[in-house]
mmCIF file of C-alpha atoms in Angstrom:
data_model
loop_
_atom_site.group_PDB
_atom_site.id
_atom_site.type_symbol
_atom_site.label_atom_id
_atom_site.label_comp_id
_atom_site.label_asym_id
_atom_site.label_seq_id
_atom_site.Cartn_x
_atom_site.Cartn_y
_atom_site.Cartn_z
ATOM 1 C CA UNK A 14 -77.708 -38.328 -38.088
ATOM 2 C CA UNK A 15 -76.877 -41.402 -36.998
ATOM 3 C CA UNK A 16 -74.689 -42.555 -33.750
ATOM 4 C CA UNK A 17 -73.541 -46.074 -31.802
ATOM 5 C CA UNK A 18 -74.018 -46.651 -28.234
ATOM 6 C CA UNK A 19 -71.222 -49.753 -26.961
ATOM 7 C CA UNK A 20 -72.180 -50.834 -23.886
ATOM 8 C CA UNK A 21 -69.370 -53.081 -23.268
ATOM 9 C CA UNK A 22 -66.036 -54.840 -25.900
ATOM 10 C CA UNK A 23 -64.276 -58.120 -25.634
ATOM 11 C CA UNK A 24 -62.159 -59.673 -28.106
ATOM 12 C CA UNK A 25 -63.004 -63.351 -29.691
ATOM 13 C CA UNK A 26 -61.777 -65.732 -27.076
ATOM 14 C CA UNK A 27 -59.813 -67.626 -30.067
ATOM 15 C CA UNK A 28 -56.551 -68.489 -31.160
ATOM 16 C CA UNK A 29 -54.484 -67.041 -33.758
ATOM 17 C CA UNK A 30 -53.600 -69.590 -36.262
ATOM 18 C CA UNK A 31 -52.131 -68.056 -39.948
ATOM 19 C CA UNK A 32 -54.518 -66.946 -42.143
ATOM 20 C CA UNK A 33 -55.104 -68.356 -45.653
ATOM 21 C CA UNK A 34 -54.855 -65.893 -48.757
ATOM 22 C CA UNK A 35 -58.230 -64.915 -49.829
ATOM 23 C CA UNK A 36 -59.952 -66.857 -52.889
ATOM 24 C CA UNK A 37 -61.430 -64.645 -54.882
ATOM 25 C CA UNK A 38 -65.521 -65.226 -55.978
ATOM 26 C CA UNK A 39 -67.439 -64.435 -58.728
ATOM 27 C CA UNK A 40 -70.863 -62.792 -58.598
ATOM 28 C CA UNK A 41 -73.606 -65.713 -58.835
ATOM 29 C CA UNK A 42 -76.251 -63.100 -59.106
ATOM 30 C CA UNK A 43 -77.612 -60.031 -59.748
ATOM 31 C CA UNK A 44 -77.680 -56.834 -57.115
ATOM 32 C CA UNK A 45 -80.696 -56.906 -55.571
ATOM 33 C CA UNK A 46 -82.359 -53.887 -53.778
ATOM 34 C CA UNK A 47 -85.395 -54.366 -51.520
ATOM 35 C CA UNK A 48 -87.394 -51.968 -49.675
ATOM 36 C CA UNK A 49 -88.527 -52.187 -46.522
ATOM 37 C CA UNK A 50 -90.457 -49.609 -44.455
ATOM 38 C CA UNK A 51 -87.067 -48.732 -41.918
ATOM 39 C CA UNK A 52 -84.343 -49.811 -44.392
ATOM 40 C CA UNK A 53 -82.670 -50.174 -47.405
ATOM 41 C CA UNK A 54 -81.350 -53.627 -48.710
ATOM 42 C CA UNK A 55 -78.471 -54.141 -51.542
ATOM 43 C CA UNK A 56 -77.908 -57.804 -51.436
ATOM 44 C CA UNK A 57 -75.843 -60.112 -53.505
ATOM 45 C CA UNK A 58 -74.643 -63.572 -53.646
ATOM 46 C CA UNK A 59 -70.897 -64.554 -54.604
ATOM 47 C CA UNK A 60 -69.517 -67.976 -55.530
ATOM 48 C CA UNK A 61 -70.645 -71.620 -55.123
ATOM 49 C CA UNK A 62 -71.544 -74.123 -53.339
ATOM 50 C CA UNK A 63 -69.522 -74.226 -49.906
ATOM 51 C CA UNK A 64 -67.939 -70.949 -50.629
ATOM 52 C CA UNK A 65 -70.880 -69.291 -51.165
ATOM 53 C CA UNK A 66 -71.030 -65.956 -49.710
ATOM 54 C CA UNK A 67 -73.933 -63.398 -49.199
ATOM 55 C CA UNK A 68 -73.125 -59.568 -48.953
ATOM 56 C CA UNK A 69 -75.781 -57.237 -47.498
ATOM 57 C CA UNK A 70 -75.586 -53.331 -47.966
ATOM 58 C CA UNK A 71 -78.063 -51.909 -45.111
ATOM 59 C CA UNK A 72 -79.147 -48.468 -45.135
ATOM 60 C CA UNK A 73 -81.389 -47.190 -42.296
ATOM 61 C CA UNK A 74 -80.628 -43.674 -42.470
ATOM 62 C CA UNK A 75 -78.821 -41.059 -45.416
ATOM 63 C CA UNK A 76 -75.043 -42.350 -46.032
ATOM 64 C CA UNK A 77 -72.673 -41.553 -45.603
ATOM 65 C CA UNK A 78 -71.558 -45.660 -44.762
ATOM 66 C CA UNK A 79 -74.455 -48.519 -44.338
ATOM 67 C CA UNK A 80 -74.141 -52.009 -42.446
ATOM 68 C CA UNK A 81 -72.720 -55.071 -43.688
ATOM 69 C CA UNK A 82 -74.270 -58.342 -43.022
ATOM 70 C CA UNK A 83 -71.632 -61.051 -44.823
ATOM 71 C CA UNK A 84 -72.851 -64.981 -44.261
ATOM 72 C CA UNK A 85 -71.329 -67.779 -45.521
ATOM 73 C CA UNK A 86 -70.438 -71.359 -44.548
ATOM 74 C CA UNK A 87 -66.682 -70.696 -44.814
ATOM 75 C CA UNK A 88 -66.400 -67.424 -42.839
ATOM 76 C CA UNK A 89 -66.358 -69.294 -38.928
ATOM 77 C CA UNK A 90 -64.588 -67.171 -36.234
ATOM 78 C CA UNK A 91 -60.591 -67.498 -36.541
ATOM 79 C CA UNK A 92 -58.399 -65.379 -34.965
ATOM 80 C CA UNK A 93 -58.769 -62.429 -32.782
ATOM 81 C CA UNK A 94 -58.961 -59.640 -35.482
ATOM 82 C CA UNK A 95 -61.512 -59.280 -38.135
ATOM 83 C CA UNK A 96 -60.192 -56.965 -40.638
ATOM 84 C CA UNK A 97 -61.842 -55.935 -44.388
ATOM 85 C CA UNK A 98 -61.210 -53.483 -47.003
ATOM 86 C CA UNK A 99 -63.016 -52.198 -50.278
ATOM 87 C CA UNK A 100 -60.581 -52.379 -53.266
ATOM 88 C CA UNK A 101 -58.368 -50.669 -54.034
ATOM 89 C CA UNK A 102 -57.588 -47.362 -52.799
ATOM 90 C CA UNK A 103 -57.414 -48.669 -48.571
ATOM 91 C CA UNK A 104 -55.327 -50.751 -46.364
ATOM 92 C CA UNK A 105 -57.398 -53.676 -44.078
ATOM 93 C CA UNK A 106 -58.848 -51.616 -40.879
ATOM 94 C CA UNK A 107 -60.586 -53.434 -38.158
ATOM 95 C CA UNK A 108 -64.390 -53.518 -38.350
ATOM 96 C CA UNK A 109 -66.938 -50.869 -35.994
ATOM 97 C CA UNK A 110 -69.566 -52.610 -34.290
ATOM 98 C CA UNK A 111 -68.631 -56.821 -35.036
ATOM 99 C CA UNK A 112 -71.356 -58.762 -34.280
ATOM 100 C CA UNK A 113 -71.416 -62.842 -35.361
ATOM 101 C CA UNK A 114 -73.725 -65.450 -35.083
ATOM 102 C CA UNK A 115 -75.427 -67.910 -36.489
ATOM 103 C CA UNK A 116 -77.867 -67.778 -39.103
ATOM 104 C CA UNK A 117 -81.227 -69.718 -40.370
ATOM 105 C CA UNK A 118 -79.537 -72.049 -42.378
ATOM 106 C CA UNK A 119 -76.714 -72.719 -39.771
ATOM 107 C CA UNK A 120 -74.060 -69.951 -41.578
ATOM 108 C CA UNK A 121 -72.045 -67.538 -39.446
ATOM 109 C CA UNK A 122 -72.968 -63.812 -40.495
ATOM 110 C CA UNK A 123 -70.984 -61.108 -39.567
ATOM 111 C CA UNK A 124 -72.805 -57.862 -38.982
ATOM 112 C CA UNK A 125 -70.250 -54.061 -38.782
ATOM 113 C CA UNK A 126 -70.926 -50.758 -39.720
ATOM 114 C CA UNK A 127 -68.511 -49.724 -42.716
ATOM 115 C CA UNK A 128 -68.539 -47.477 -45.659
ATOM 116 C CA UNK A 129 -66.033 -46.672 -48.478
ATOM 117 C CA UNK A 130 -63.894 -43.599 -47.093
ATOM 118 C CA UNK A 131 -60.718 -45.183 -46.314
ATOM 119 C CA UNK A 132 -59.863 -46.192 -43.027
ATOM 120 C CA UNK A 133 -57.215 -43.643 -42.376
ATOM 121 C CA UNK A 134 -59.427 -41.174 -43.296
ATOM 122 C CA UNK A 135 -62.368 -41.825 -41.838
ATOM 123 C CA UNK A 136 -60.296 -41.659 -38.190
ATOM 124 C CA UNK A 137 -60.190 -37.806 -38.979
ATOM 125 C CA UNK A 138 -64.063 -37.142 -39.622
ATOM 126 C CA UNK A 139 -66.121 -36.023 -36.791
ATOM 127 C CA UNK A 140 -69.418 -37.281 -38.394
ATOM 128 C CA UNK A 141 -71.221 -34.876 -35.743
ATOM 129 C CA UNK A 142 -70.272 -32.388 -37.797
ATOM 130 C CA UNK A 143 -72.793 -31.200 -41.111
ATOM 131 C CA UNK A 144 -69.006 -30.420 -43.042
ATOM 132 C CA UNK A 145 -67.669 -33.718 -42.183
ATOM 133 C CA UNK A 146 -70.897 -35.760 -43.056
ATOM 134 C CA UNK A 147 -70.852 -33.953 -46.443
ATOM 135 C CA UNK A 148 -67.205 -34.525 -46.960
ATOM 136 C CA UNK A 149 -67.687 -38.181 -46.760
ATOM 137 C CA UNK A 150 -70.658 -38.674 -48.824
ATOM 138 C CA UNK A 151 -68.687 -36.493 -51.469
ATOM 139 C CA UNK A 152 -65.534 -38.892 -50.612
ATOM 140 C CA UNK A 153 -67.972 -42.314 -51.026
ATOM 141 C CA UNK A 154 -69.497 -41.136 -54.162
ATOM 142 C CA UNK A 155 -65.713 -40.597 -55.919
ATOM 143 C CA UNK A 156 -64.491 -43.686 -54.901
ATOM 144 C CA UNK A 157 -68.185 -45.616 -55.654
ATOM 145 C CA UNK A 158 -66.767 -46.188 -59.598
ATOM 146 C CA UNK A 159 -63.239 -47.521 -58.640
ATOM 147 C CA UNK A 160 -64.204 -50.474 -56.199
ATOM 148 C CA UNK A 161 -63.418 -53.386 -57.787
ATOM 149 C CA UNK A 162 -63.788 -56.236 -54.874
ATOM 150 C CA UNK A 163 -64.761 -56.715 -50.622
ATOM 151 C CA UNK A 164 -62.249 -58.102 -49.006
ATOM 152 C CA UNK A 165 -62.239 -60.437 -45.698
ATOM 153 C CA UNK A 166 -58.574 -60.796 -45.310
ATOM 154 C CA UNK A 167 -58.495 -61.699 -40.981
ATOM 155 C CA UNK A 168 -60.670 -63.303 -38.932
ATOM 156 C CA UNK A 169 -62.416 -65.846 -40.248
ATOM 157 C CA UNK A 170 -61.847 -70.038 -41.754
ATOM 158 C CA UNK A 171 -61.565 -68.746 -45.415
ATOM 159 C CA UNK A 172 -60.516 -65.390 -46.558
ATOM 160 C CA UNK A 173 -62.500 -63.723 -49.345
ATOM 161 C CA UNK A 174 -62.141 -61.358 -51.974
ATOM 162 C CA UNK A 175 -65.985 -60.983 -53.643
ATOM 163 C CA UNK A 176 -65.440 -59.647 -56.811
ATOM 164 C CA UNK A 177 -68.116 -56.614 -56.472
ATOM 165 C CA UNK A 178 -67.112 -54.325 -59.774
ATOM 166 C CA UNK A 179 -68.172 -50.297 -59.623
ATOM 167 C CA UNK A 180 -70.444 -49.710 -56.624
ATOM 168 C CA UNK A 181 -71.629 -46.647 -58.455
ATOM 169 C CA UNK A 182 -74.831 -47.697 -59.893
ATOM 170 C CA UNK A 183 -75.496 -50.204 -56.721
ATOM 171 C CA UNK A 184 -75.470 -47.120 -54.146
ATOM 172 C CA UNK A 185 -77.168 -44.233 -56.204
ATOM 173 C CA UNK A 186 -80.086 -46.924 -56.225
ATOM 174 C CA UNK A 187 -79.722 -47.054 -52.430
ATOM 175 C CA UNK A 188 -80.023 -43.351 -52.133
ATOM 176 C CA UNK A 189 -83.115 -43.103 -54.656
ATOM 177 C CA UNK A 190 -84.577 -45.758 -52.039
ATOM 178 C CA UNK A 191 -83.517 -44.079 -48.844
ATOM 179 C CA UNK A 192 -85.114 -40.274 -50.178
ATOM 180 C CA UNK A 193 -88.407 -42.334 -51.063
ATOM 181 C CA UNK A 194 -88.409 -43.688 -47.259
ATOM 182 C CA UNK A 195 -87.770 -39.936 -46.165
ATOM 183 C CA UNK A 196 -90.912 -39.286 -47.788
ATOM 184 C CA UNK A 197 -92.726 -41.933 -46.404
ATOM 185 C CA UNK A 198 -91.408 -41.032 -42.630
ATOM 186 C CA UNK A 199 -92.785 -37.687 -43.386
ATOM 187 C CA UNK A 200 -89.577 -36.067 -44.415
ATOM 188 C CA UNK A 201 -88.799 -33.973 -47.230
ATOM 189 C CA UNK A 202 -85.502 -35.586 -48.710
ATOM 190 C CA UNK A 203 -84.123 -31.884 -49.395
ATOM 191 C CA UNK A 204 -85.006 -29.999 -46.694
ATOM 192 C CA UNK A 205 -82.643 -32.770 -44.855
ATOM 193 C CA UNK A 206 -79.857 -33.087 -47.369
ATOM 194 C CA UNK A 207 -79.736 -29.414 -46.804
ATOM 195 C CA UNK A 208 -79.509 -28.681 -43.105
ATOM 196 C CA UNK A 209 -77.188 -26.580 -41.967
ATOM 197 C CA UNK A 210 -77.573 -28.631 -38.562
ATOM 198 C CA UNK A 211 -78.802 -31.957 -37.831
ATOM 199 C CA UNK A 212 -80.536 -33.223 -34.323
ATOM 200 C CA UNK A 213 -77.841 -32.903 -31.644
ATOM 201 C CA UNK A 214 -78.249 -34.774 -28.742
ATOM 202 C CA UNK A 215 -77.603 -32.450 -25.301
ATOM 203 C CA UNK A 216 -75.921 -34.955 -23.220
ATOM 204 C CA UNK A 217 -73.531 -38.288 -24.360
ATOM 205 C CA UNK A 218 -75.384 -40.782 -25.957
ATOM 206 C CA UNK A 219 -73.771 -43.568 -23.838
ATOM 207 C CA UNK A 220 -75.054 -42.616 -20.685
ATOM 208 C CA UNK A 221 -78.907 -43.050 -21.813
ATOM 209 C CA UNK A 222 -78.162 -47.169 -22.383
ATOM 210 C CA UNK A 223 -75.846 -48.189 -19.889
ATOM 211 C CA UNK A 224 -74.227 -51.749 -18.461
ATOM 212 C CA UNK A 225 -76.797 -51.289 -15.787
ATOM 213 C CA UNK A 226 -79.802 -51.203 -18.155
ATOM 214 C CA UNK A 227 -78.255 -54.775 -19.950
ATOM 215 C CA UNK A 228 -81.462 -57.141 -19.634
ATOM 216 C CA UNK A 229 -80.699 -59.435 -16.903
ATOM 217 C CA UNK A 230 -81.631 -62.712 -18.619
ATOM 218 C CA UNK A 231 -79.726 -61.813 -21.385
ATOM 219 C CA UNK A 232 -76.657 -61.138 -19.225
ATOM 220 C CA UNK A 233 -77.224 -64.090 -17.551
ATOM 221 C CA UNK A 234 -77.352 -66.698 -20.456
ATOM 222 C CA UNK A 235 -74.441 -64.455 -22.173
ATOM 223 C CA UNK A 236 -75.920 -63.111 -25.049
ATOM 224 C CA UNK A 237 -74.939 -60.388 -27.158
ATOM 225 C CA UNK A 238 -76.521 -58.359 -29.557
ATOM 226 C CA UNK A 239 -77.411 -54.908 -31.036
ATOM 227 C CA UNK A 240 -80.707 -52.808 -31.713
ATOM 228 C CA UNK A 241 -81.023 -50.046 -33.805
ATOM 229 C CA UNK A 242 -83.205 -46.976 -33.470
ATOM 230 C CA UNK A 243 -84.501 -44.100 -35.573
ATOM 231 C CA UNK A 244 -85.885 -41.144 -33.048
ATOM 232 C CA UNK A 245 -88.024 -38.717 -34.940
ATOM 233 C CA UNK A 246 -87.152 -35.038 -33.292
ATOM 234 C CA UNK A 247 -89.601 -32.101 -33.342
ATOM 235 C CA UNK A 248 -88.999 -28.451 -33.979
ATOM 236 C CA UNK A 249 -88.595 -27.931 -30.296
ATOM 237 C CA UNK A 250 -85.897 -30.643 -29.987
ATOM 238 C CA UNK A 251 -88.865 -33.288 -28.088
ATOM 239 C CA UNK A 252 -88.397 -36.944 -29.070
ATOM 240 C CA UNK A 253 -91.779 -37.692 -30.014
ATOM 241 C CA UNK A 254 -91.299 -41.555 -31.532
ATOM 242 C CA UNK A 255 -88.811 -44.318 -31.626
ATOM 243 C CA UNK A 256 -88.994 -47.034 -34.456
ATOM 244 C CA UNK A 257 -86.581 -50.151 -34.115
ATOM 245 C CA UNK A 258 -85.303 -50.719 -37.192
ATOM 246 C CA UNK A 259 -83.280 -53.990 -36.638
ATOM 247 C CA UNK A 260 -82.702 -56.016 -33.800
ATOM 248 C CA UNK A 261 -79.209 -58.809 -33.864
ATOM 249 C CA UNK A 262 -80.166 -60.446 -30.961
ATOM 250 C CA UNK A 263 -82.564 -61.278 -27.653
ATOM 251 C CA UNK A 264 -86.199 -60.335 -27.662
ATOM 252 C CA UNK A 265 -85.426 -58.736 -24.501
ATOM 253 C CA UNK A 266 -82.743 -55.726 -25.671
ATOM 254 C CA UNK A 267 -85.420 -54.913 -27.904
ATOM 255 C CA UNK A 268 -88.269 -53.954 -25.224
ATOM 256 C CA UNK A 269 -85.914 -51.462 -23.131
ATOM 257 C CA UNK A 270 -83.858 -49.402 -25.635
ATOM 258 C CA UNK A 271 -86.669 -47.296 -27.046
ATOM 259 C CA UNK A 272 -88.209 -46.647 -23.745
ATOM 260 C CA UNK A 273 -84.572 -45.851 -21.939
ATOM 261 C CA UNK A 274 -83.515 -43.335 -24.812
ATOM 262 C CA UNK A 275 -86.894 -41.654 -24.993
ATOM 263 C CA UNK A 276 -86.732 -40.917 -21.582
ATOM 264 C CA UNK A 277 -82.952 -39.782 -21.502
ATOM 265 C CA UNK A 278 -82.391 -38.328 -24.617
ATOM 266 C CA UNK A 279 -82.351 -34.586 -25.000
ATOM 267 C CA UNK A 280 -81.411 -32.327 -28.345
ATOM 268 C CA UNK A 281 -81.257 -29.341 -30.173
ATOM 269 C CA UNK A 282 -83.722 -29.405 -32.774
ATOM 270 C CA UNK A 283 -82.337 -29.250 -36.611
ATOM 271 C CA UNK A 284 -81.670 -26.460 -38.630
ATOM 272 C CA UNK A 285 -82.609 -25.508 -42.026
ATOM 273 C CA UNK A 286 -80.717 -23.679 -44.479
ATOM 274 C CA UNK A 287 -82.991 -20.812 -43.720
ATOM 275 C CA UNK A 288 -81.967 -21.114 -40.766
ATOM 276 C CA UNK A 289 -84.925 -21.967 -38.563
ATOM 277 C CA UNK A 290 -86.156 -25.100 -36.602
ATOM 278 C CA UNK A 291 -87.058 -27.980 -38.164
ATOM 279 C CA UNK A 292 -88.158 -31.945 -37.360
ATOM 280 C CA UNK A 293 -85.828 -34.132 -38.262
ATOM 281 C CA UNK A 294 -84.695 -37.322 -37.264
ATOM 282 C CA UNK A 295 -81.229 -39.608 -36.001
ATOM 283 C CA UNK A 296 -80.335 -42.629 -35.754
ATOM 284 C CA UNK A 297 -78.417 -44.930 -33.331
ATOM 285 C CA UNK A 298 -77.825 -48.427 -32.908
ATOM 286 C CA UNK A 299 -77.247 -49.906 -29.194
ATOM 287 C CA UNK A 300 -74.642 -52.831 -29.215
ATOM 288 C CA UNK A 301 -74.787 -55.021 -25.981
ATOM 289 C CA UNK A 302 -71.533 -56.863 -25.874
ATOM 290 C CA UNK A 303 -70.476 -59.483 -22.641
ATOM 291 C CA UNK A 304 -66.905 -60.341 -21.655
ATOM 292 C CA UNK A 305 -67.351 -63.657 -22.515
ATOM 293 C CA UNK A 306 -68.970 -63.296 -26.006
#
């Protein structure tokens, strides 16, 4: 149900100095989950003082995976390769989707779509598919109890290790919150758990955002940034409303990407496990990216 659009990829124009070993922080509070109306929020913060680190757990549609939004005043840009891991159980993989900026309170916060099937084995899932989608949420939920820590261990001034414990309990409170905002999109949480199809889009996603469509004054002053989408589909496969759910970046990739993709996009409706039509929804998120961010 959910898909990424990349209009363009550079690499951090940075050098590669040696990386420190990760120090490992403590939890300084509680999880907290938050709803809002297009998402849900697992949030805690690890360490002290100037290693203090916030980690985000974003859901805006059914797992499996979520976004990551990790901000901290030690985590600068360094290096050309960001790479992470939950552990144990996975080797340090290079992150989908990196985003970084700056935050509120002048922190860099790193924004990348992740999830805990390993690496290696997410490469082999076509998440198109209704078998693979269920084979990963069934991989995420065994693993869930055996996290012990999020690792940064590339990329950035400090190297991290936050000390997370079982993810279990965190995450099924993220699903509880993600079938209640099912409900309130108008969505019955098991009629789309069980669909034997979701919304399939008729033609490649890419070519309904495209480097022509990048917002000139955007491109001009070199930002990047990403928005992300949730298109409600009726029986007959019609788009019939796009939210935005988040927006990393310019007011101005904002006002085109619902209005490009509602005119592009095209799918087959969903199918229910009886078999017949029914409205659905996906989700996408549109990452504008320049050569020179």
């Amino acid at each position: 149900m959910s898909r990424t659009i990349v209009l363009a990829v550079s690499a951090l124009a940075v050098s590669t100095p040696l990386q420190a070993a990760p120090i490992a922080l403590e939890p300084s509070s509680k999880w907290n989950l938050s709803y809002d109306k297009e998402a849900c929020r697992l949030v805690r913060i690890f360490g002290e003082g100037e290693n203090q680190v916030a980690a985000q757990f974003v859901r805006y549609v059914p797992g499996p995976g979520f976004d990551m939004y990790v901000s901290g005043k030690s985590l600068d840009p360094q290096g050309k390769q960001f790479e992470y891991r939950f552990a144990p159980g996975d080797e340090p993989g290079e992150a989908s989707n990196l985003l970084y900026g700056q935050n509120d309170e002048g922190m860099t916060t790193w924004q990348f779509s992740t999830g805990l099937v390993p690496h290696a084995e997410y490469k082999a899932l076509e998440m198109e598919k209704p078998e693979d989608r269920k084979a990963a949420i069934l991989r995420e939920s065994d693993r869930a109890p055996t996290i012990t820590s999020f690792e940064i261990s590339k990329g950035v001034s400090q190297p991290v290790a936050l000390q997370t414990g079982s993810l279990l309990k965190p995450l099924e409170a993220m699903g509880a919150c993600m079938d209640d905002l099912m409900r309130s999109w108008g969505f019955d949480p098991q009629v789309q758990r069980n669909l034997i199809s979701s919304p399939e889009p008729k033609s490649e996603p890419g070519r309904w955002v495209t480097p022509r469509d990048y917002p000139a004054g955007a491109l001009r002053k070199n930002l990047s940034g990403s928005v992300r989408v949730r298109l409600d589909i009726d029986e007959a496969g019609e788009v019939t409303d796009c939210t935005i759910q988040q927006a990393f970046s310019d007011p101005a990739f904002r006002l085109s990407v619902c209005n490009l993709i509602k005119k592009r996009g095209r799918f087959k409706p969903a199918i229910n496990a009886g078999g017949d039509p029914v409205k659905s929804f996906w989700g996408t998120s549109v990452v504008f990216i320049t050569s020179g961010s």
